[in-house]
CSV table of C-alpha atoms in Angstrom, one decimal:
chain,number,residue,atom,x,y,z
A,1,UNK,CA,-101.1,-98.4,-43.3
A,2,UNK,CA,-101.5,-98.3,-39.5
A,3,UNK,CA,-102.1,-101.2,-37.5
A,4,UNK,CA,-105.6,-100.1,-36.7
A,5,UNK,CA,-106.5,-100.0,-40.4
A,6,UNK,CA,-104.6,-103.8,-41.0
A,7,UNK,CA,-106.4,-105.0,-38.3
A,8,UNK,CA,-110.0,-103.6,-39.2
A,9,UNK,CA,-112.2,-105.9,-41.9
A,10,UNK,CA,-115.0,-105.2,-43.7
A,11,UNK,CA,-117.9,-104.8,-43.0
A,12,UNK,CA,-117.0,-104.0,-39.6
A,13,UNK,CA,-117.0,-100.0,-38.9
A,14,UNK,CA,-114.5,-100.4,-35.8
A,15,UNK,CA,-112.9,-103.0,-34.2
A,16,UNK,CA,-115.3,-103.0,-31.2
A,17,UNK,CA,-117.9,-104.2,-33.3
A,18,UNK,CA,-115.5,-106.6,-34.8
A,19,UNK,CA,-114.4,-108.4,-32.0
A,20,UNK,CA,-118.3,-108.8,-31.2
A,21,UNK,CA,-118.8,-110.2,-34.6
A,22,UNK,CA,-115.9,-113.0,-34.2
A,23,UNK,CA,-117.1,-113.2,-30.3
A,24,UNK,CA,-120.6,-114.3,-31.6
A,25,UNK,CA,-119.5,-116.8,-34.4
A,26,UNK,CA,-117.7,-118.4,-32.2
A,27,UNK,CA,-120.5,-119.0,-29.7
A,28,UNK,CA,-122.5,-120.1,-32.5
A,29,UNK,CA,-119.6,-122.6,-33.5
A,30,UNK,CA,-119.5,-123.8,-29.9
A,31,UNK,CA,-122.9,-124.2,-29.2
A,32,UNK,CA,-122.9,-127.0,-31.6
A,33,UNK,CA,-119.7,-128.4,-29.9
A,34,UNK,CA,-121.4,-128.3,-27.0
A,35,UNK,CA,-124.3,-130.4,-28.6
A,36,UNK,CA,-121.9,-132.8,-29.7
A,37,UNK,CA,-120.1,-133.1,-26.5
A,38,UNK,CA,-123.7,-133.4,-24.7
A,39,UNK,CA,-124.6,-136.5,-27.0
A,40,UNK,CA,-121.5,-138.4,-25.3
A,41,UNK,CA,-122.0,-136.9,-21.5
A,42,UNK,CA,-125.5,-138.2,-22.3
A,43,UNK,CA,-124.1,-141.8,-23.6
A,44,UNK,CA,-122.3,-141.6,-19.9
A,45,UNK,CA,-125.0,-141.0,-17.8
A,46,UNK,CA,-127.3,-143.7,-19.2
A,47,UNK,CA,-124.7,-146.3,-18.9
A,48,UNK,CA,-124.1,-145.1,-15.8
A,49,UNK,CA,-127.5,-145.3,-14.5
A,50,UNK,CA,-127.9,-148.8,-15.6
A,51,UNK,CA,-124.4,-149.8,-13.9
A,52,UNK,CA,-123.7,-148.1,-11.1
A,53,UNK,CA,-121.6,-150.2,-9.5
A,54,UNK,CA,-119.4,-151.5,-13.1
A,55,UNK,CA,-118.5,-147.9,-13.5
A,56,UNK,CA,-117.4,-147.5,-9.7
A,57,UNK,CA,-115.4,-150.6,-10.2
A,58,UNK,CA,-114.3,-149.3,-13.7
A,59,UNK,CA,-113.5,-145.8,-12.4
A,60,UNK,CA,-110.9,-146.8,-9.8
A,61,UNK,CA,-108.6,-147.8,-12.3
A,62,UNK,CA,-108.4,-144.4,-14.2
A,63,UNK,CA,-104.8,-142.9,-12.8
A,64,UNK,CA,-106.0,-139.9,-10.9
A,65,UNK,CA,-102.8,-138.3,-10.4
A,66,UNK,CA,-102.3,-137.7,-14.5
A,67,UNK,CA,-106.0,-136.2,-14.5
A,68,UNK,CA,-105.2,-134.3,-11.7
A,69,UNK,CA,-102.3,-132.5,-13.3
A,70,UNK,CA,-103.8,-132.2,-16.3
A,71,UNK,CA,-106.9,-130.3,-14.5
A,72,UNK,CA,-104.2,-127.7,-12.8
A,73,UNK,CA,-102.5,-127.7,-16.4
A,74,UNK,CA,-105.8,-126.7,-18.6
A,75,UNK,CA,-107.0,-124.0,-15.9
A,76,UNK,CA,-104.0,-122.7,-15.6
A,77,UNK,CA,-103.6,-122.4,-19.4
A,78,UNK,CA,-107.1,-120.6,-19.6
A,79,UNK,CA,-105.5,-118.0,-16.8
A,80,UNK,CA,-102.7,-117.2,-19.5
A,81,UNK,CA,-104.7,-117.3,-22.5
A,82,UNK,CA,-107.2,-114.8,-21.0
A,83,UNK,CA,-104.2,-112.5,-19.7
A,84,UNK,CA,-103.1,-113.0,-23.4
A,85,UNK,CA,-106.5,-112.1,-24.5
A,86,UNK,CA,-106.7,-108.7,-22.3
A,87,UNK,CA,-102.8,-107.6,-23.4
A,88,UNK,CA,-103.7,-107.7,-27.1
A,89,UNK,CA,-106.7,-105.7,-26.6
A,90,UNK,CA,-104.4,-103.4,-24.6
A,91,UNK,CA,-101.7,-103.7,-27.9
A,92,UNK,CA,-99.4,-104.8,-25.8
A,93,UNK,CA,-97.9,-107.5,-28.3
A,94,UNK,CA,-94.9,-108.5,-26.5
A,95,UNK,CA,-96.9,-109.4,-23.5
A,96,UNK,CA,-99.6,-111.2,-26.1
A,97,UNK,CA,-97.1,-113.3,-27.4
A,98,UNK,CA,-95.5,-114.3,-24.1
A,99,UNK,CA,-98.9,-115.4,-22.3
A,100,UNK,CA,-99.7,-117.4,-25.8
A,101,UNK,CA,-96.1,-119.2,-25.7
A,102,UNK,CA,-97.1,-120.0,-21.9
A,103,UNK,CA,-100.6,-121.4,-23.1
A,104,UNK,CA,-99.0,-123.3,-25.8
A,105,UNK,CA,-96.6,-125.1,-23.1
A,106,UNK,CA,-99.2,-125.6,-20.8
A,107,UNK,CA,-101.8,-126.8,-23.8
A,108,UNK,CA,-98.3,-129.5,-25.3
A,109,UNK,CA,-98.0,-130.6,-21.5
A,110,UNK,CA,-101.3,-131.9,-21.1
A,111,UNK,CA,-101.1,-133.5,-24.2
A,112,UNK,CA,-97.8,-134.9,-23.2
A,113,UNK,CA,-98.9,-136.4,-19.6
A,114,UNK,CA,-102.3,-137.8,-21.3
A,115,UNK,CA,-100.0,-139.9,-23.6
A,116,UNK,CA,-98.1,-141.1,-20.5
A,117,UNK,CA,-101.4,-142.2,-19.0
A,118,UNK,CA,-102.2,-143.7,-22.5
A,119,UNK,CA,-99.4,-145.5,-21.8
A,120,UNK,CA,-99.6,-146.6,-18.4
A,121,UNK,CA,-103.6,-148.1,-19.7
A,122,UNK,CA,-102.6,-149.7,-22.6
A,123,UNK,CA,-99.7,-151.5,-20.2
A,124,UNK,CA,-102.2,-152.6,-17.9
A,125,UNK,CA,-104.4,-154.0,-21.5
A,126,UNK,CA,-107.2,-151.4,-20.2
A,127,UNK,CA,-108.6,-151.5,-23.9
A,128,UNK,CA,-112.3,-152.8,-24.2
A,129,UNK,CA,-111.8,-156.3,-26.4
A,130,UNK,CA,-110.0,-159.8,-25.4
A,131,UNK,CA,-107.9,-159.8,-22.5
A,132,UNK,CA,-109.6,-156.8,-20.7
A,133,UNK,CA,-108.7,-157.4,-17.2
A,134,UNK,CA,-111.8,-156.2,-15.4
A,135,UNK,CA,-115.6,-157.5,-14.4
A,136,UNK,CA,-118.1,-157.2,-14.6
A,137,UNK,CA,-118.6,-157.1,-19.0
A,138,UNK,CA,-120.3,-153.4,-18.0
A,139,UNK,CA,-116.5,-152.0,-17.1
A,140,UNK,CA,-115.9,-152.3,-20.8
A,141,UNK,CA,-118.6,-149.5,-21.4
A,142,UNK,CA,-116.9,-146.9,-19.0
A,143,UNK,CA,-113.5,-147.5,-20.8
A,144,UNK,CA,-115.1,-147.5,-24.2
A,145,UNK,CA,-116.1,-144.1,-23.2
A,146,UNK,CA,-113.1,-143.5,-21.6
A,147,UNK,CA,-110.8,-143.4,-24.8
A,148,UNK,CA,-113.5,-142.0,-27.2
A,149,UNK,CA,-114.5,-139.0,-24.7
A,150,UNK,CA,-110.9,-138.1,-23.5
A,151,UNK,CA,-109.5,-138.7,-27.1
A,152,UNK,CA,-112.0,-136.6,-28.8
A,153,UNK,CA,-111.0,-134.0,-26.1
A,154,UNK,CA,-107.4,-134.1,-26.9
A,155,UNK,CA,-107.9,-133.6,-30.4
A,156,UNK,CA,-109.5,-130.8,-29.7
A,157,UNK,CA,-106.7,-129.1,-27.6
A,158,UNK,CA,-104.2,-130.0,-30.3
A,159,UNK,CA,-106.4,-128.6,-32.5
A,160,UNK,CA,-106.5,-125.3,-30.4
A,161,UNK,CA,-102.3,-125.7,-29.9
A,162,UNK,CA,-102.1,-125.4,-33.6
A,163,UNK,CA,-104.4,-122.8,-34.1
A,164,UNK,CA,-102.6,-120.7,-31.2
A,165,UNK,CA,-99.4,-121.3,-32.4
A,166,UNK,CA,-100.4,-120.1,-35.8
A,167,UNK,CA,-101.5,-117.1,-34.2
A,168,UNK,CA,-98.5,-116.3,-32.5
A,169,UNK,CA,-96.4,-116.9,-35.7
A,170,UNK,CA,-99.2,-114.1,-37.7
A,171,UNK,CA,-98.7,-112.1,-34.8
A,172,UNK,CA,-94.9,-112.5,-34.7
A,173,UNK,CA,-94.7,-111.6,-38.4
A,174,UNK,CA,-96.7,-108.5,-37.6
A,175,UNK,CA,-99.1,-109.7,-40.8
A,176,UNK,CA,-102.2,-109.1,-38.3
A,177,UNK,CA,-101.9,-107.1,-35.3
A,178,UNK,CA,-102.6,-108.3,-31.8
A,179,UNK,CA,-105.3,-105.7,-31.4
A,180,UNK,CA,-107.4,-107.0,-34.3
A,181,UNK,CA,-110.4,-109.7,-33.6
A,182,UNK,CA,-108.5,-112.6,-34.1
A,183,UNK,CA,-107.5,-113.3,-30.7
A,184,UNK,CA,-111.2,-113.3,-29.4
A,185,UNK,CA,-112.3,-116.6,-31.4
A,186,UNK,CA,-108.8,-118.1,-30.2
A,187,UNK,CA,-110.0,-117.6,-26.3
A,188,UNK,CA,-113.0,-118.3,-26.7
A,189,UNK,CA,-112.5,-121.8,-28.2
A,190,UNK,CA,-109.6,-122.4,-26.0
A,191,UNK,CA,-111.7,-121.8,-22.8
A,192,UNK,CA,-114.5,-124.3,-24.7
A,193,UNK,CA,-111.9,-127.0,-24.4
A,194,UNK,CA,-111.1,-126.4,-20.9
A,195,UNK,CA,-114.6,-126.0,-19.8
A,196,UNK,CA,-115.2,-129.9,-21.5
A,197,UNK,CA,-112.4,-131.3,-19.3
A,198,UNK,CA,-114.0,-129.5,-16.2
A,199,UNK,CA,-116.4,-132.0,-16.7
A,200,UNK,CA,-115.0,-134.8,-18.0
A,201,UNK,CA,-112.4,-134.7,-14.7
A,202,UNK,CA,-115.3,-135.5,-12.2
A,203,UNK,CA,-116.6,-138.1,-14.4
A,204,UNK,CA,-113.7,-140.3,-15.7
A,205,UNK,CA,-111.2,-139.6,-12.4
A,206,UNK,CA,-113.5,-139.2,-9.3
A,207,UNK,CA,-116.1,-142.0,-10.2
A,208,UNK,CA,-115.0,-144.9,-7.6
A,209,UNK,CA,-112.6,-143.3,-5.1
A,210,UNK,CA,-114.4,-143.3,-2.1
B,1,UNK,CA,-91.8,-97.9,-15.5
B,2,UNK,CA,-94.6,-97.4,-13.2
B,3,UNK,CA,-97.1,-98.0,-15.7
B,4,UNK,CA,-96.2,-100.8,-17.1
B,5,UNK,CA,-96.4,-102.5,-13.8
B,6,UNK,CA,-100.4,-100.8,-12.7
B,7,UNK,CA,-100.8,-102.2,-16.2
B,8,UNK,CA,-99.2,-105.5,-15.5
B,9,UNK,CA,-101.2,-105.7,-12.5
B,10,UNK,CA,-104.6,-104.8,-13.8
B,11,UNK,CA,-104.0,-107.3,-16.9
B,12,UNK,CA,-103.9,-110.1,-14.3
B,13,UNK,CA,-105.5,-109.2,-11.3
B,14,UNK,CA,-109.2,-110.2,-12.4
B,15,UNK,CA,-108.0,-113.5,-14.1
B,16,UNK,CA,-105.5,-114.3,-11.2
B,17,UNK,CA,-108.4,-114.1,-8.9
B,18,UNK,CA,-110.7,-116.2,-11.0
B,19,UNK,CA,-108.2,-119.2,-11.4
B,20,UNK,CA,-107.4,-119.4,-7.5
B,21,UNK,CA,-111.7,-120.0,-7.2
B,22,UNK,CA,-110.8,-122.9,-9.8
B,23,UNK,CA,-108.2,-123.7,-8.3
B,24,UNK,CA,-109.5,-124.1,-4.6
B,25,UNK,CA,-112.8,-125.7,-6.2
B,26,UNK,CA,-110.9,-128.1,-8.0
B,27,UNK,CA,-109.3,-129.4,-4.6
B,28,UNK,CA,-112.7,-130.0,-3.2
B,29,UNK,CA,-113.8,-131.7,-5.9
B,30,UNK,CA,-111.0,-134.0,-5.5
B,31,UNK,CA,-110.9,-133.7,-1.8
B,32,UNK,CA,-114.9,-134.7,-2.0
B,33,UNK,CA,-114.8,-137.9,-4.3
B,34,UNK,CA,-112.8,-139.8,-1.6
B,35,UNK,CA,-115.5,-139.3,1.1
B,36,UNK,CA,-117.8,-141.9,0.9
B,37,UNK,CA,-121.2,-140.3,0.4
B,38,UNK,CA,-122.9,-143.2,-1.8
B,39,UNK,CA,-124.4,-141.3,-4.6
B,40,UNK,CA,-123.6,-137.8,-3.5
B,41,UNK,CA,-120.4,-138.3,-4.4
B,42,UNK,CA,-121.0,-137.5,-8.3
B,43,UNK,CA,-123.8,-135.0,-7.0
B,44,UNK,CA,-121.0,-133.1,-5.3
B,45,UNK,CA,-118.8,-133.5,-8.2
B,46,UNK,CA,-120.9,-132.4,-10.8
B,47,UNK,CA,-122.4,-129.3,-8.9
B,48,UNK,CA,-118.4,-128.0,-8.2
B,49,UNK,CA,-117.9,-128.7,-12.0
B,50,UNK,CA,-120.9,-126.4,-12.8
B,51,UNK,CA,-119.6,-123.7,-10.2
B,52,UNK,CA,-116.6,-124.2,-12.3
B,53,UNK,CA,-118.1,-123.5,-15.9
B,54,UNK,CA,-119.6,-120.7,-14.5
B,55,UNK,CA,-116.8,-118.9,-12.8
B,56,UNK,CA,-115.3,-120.1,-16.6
B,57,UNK,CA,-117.3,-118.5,-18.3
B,58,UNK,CA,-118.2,-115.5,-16.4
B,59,UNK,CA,-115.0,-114.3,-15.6
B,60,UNK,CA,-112.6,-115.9,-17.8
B,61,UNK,CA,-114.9,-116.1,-21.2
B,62,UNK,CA,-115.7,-112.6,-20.3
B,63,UNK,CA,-119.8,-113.3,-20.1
B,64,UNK,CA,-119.8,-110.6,-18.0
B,65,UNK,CA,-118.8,-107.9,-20.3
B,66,UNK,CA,-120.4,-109.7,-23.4
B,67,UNK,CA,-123.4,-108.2,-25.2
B,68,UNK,CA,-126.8,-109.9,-24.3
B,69,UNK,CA,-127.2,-111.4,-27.7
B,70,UNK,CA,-123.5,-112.8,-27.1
B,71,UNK,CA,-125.1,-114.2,-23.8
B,72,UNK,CA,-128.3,-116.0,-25.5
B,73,UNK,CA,-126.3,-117.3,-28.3
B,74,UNK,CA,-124.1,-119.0,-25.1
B,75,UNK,CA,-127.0,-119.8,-22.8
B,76,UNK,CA,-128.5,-121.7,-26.1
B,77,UNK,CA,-126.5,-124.9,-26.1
B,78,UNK,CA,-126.9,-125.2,-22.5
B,79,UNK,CA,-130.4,-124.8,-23.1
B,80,UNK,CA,-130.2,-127.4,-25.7
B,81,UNK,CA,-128.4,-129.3,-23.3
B,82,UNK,CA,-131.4,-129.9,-20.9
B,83,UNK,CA,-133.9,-130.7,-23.5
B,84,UNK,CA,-131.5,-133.7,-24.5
B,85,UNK,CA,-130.7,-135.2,-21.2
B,86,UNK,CA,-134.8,-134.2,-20.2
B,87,UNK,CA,-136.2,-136.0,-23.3
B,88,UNK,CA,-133.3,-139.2,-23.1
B,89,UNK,CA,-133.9,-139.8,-19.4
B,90,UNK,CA,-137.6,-139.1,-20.0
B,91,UNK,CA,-137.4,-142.4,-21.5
B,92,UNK,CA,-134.7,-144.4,-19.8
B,93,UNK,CA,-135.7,-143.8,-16.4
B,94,UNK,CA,-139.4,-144.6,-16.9
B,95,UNK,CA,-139.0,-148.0,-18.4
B,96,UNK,CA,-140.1,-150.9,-16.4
């Protein structure tokens, strides 16, 4: 069997129109991401509104420099993931499986530096509850949302690390080939994550530093 | 041996380009947020983050190249997006 036939499903009567059909799921799955996503950045802005100057105060103490890598880390990663992307359309597998190892470091790096800023705020008790060191009561609300939005984020990238490194061990195996759909819905989603934390940087790390 | 490197090339030339835009946006953005410009700060912020999805997702997400129903399909949860914050703030912002 050649690898066009392996990596052609049915219905699909070439792989154009398969990598359409994944492409479009996908953005279907993500548009309800997105809605999810929106219902928290919406949570943000009201609380925001109401306390401007809680969240500047609140915002200050978020460690900029870890967000800041992790911003270079996550764009850099959607730079190899869509080179990735572009090489298994091209059947170059080597080159695939290179630029997804890359992703995967970048992707297990964030993840990595977030926990050491997990650390560093849980040292300085900056958990909403008894003994949180900031006022006014308002500051809470920013670092409620703090942990809930950047956690949900990060189990999202993990999420997208396992699903890539699954990928790369089907692809190593040769049991799909790169050139089939399967790396479309991968990007896609990847990118999704990234595009979140676009966001989410402004919000949580920039709030309060002028 | 030649090929592989004009292939090399054309695999990352369009992506390279796109992530030095993010890349250069992203340092304003941070550059920005310590210049005190009271609430333009976030304004600032939040219109480089937008620039940013849609560098994102024109150039890296492919929107470009994608079909138009593709492109609704992605358009839709911004779409969705707006109503929410519209209807929420339609509220919040006019009580008194």
């Amino acid at each position: 069997m050649t690898d066009l036939a392996r990596a052609l499903q049915e219905p699909w009567p070439d792989l154009r129109m398969q990598r359409e059909g994944v492409s479009l799921g996908m953005w279907f799955f993500l548009a309800s991401e997105v809605l999810f996503f929106a219902a928290l950045f919406c949570s943000y802005a009201i609380y925001r509104s109401y306390n401007p100057e809680a969240f500047r105060i609140a915002g200050a103490h978020t460690k900029v420099i870890y967000g800041s890598i992790n911003t270079v880390l996550l764009l850099t990663s959607s730079l190899t993931m869509t080179v990735a992307l572009r090489a298994a359309t091209a059947q170059l597998r080597r080159v695939t499986l290179i630029c997804l190892g890359i992703t995967v470091a970048l992707g297990l790096a964030f993840l990595i530096t977030k926990g050491l800023e997990y650390h560093d705020d849980i040292e300085e008790h900056l958990v909403p509850g008894t003994g949180f060191p900031l006022s006014p009561p308002a500051t809470q609300i920013f670092w409620g949302l703090y942990w809930i939005m950047t956690g949900i984020h990060a189990i999202h990238l993990s999420a997208g690390v396992v699903v890539v490194i699954a990928v790369m061990i089907i692809f190593g195996r040769r049991i799909i080939p790169v050139q089939g759909s399967t790396m479309e819905g991968v990007a896609i989603y990847w990118h999704f994550v990234d595009s979140v934390w676009i966001f989410l940087y402004p919000l949580i790390y920039l709030a309060g530093r002028a | 041996m030649s090929n592989g490197g004009s292939d090399m090339r054309s695999l990352w030339r369009g992506p390279l380009l796109a992530w030095i835009v993010l890349m250069g946006l992203f340092a304003i953005s941070l550059g920005s947020a310590y210049i005190p410009l009271g609430h333009g700060n976030v304004a600032v912020n939040l219109l480089i983050a937008a620039v940013m999805l849609a560098v994102l997702a024109t150039f890296l997400m492919d929107l470009k190249n994608a079909k138009s129903l593709v492109r609704i399909v992605a358009m839709a949860g911004l779409f969705w997006i707006m109503m929410m914050f519209s209807l929420t703030f339609s509220d919040y912002l006019t009580r008194w």
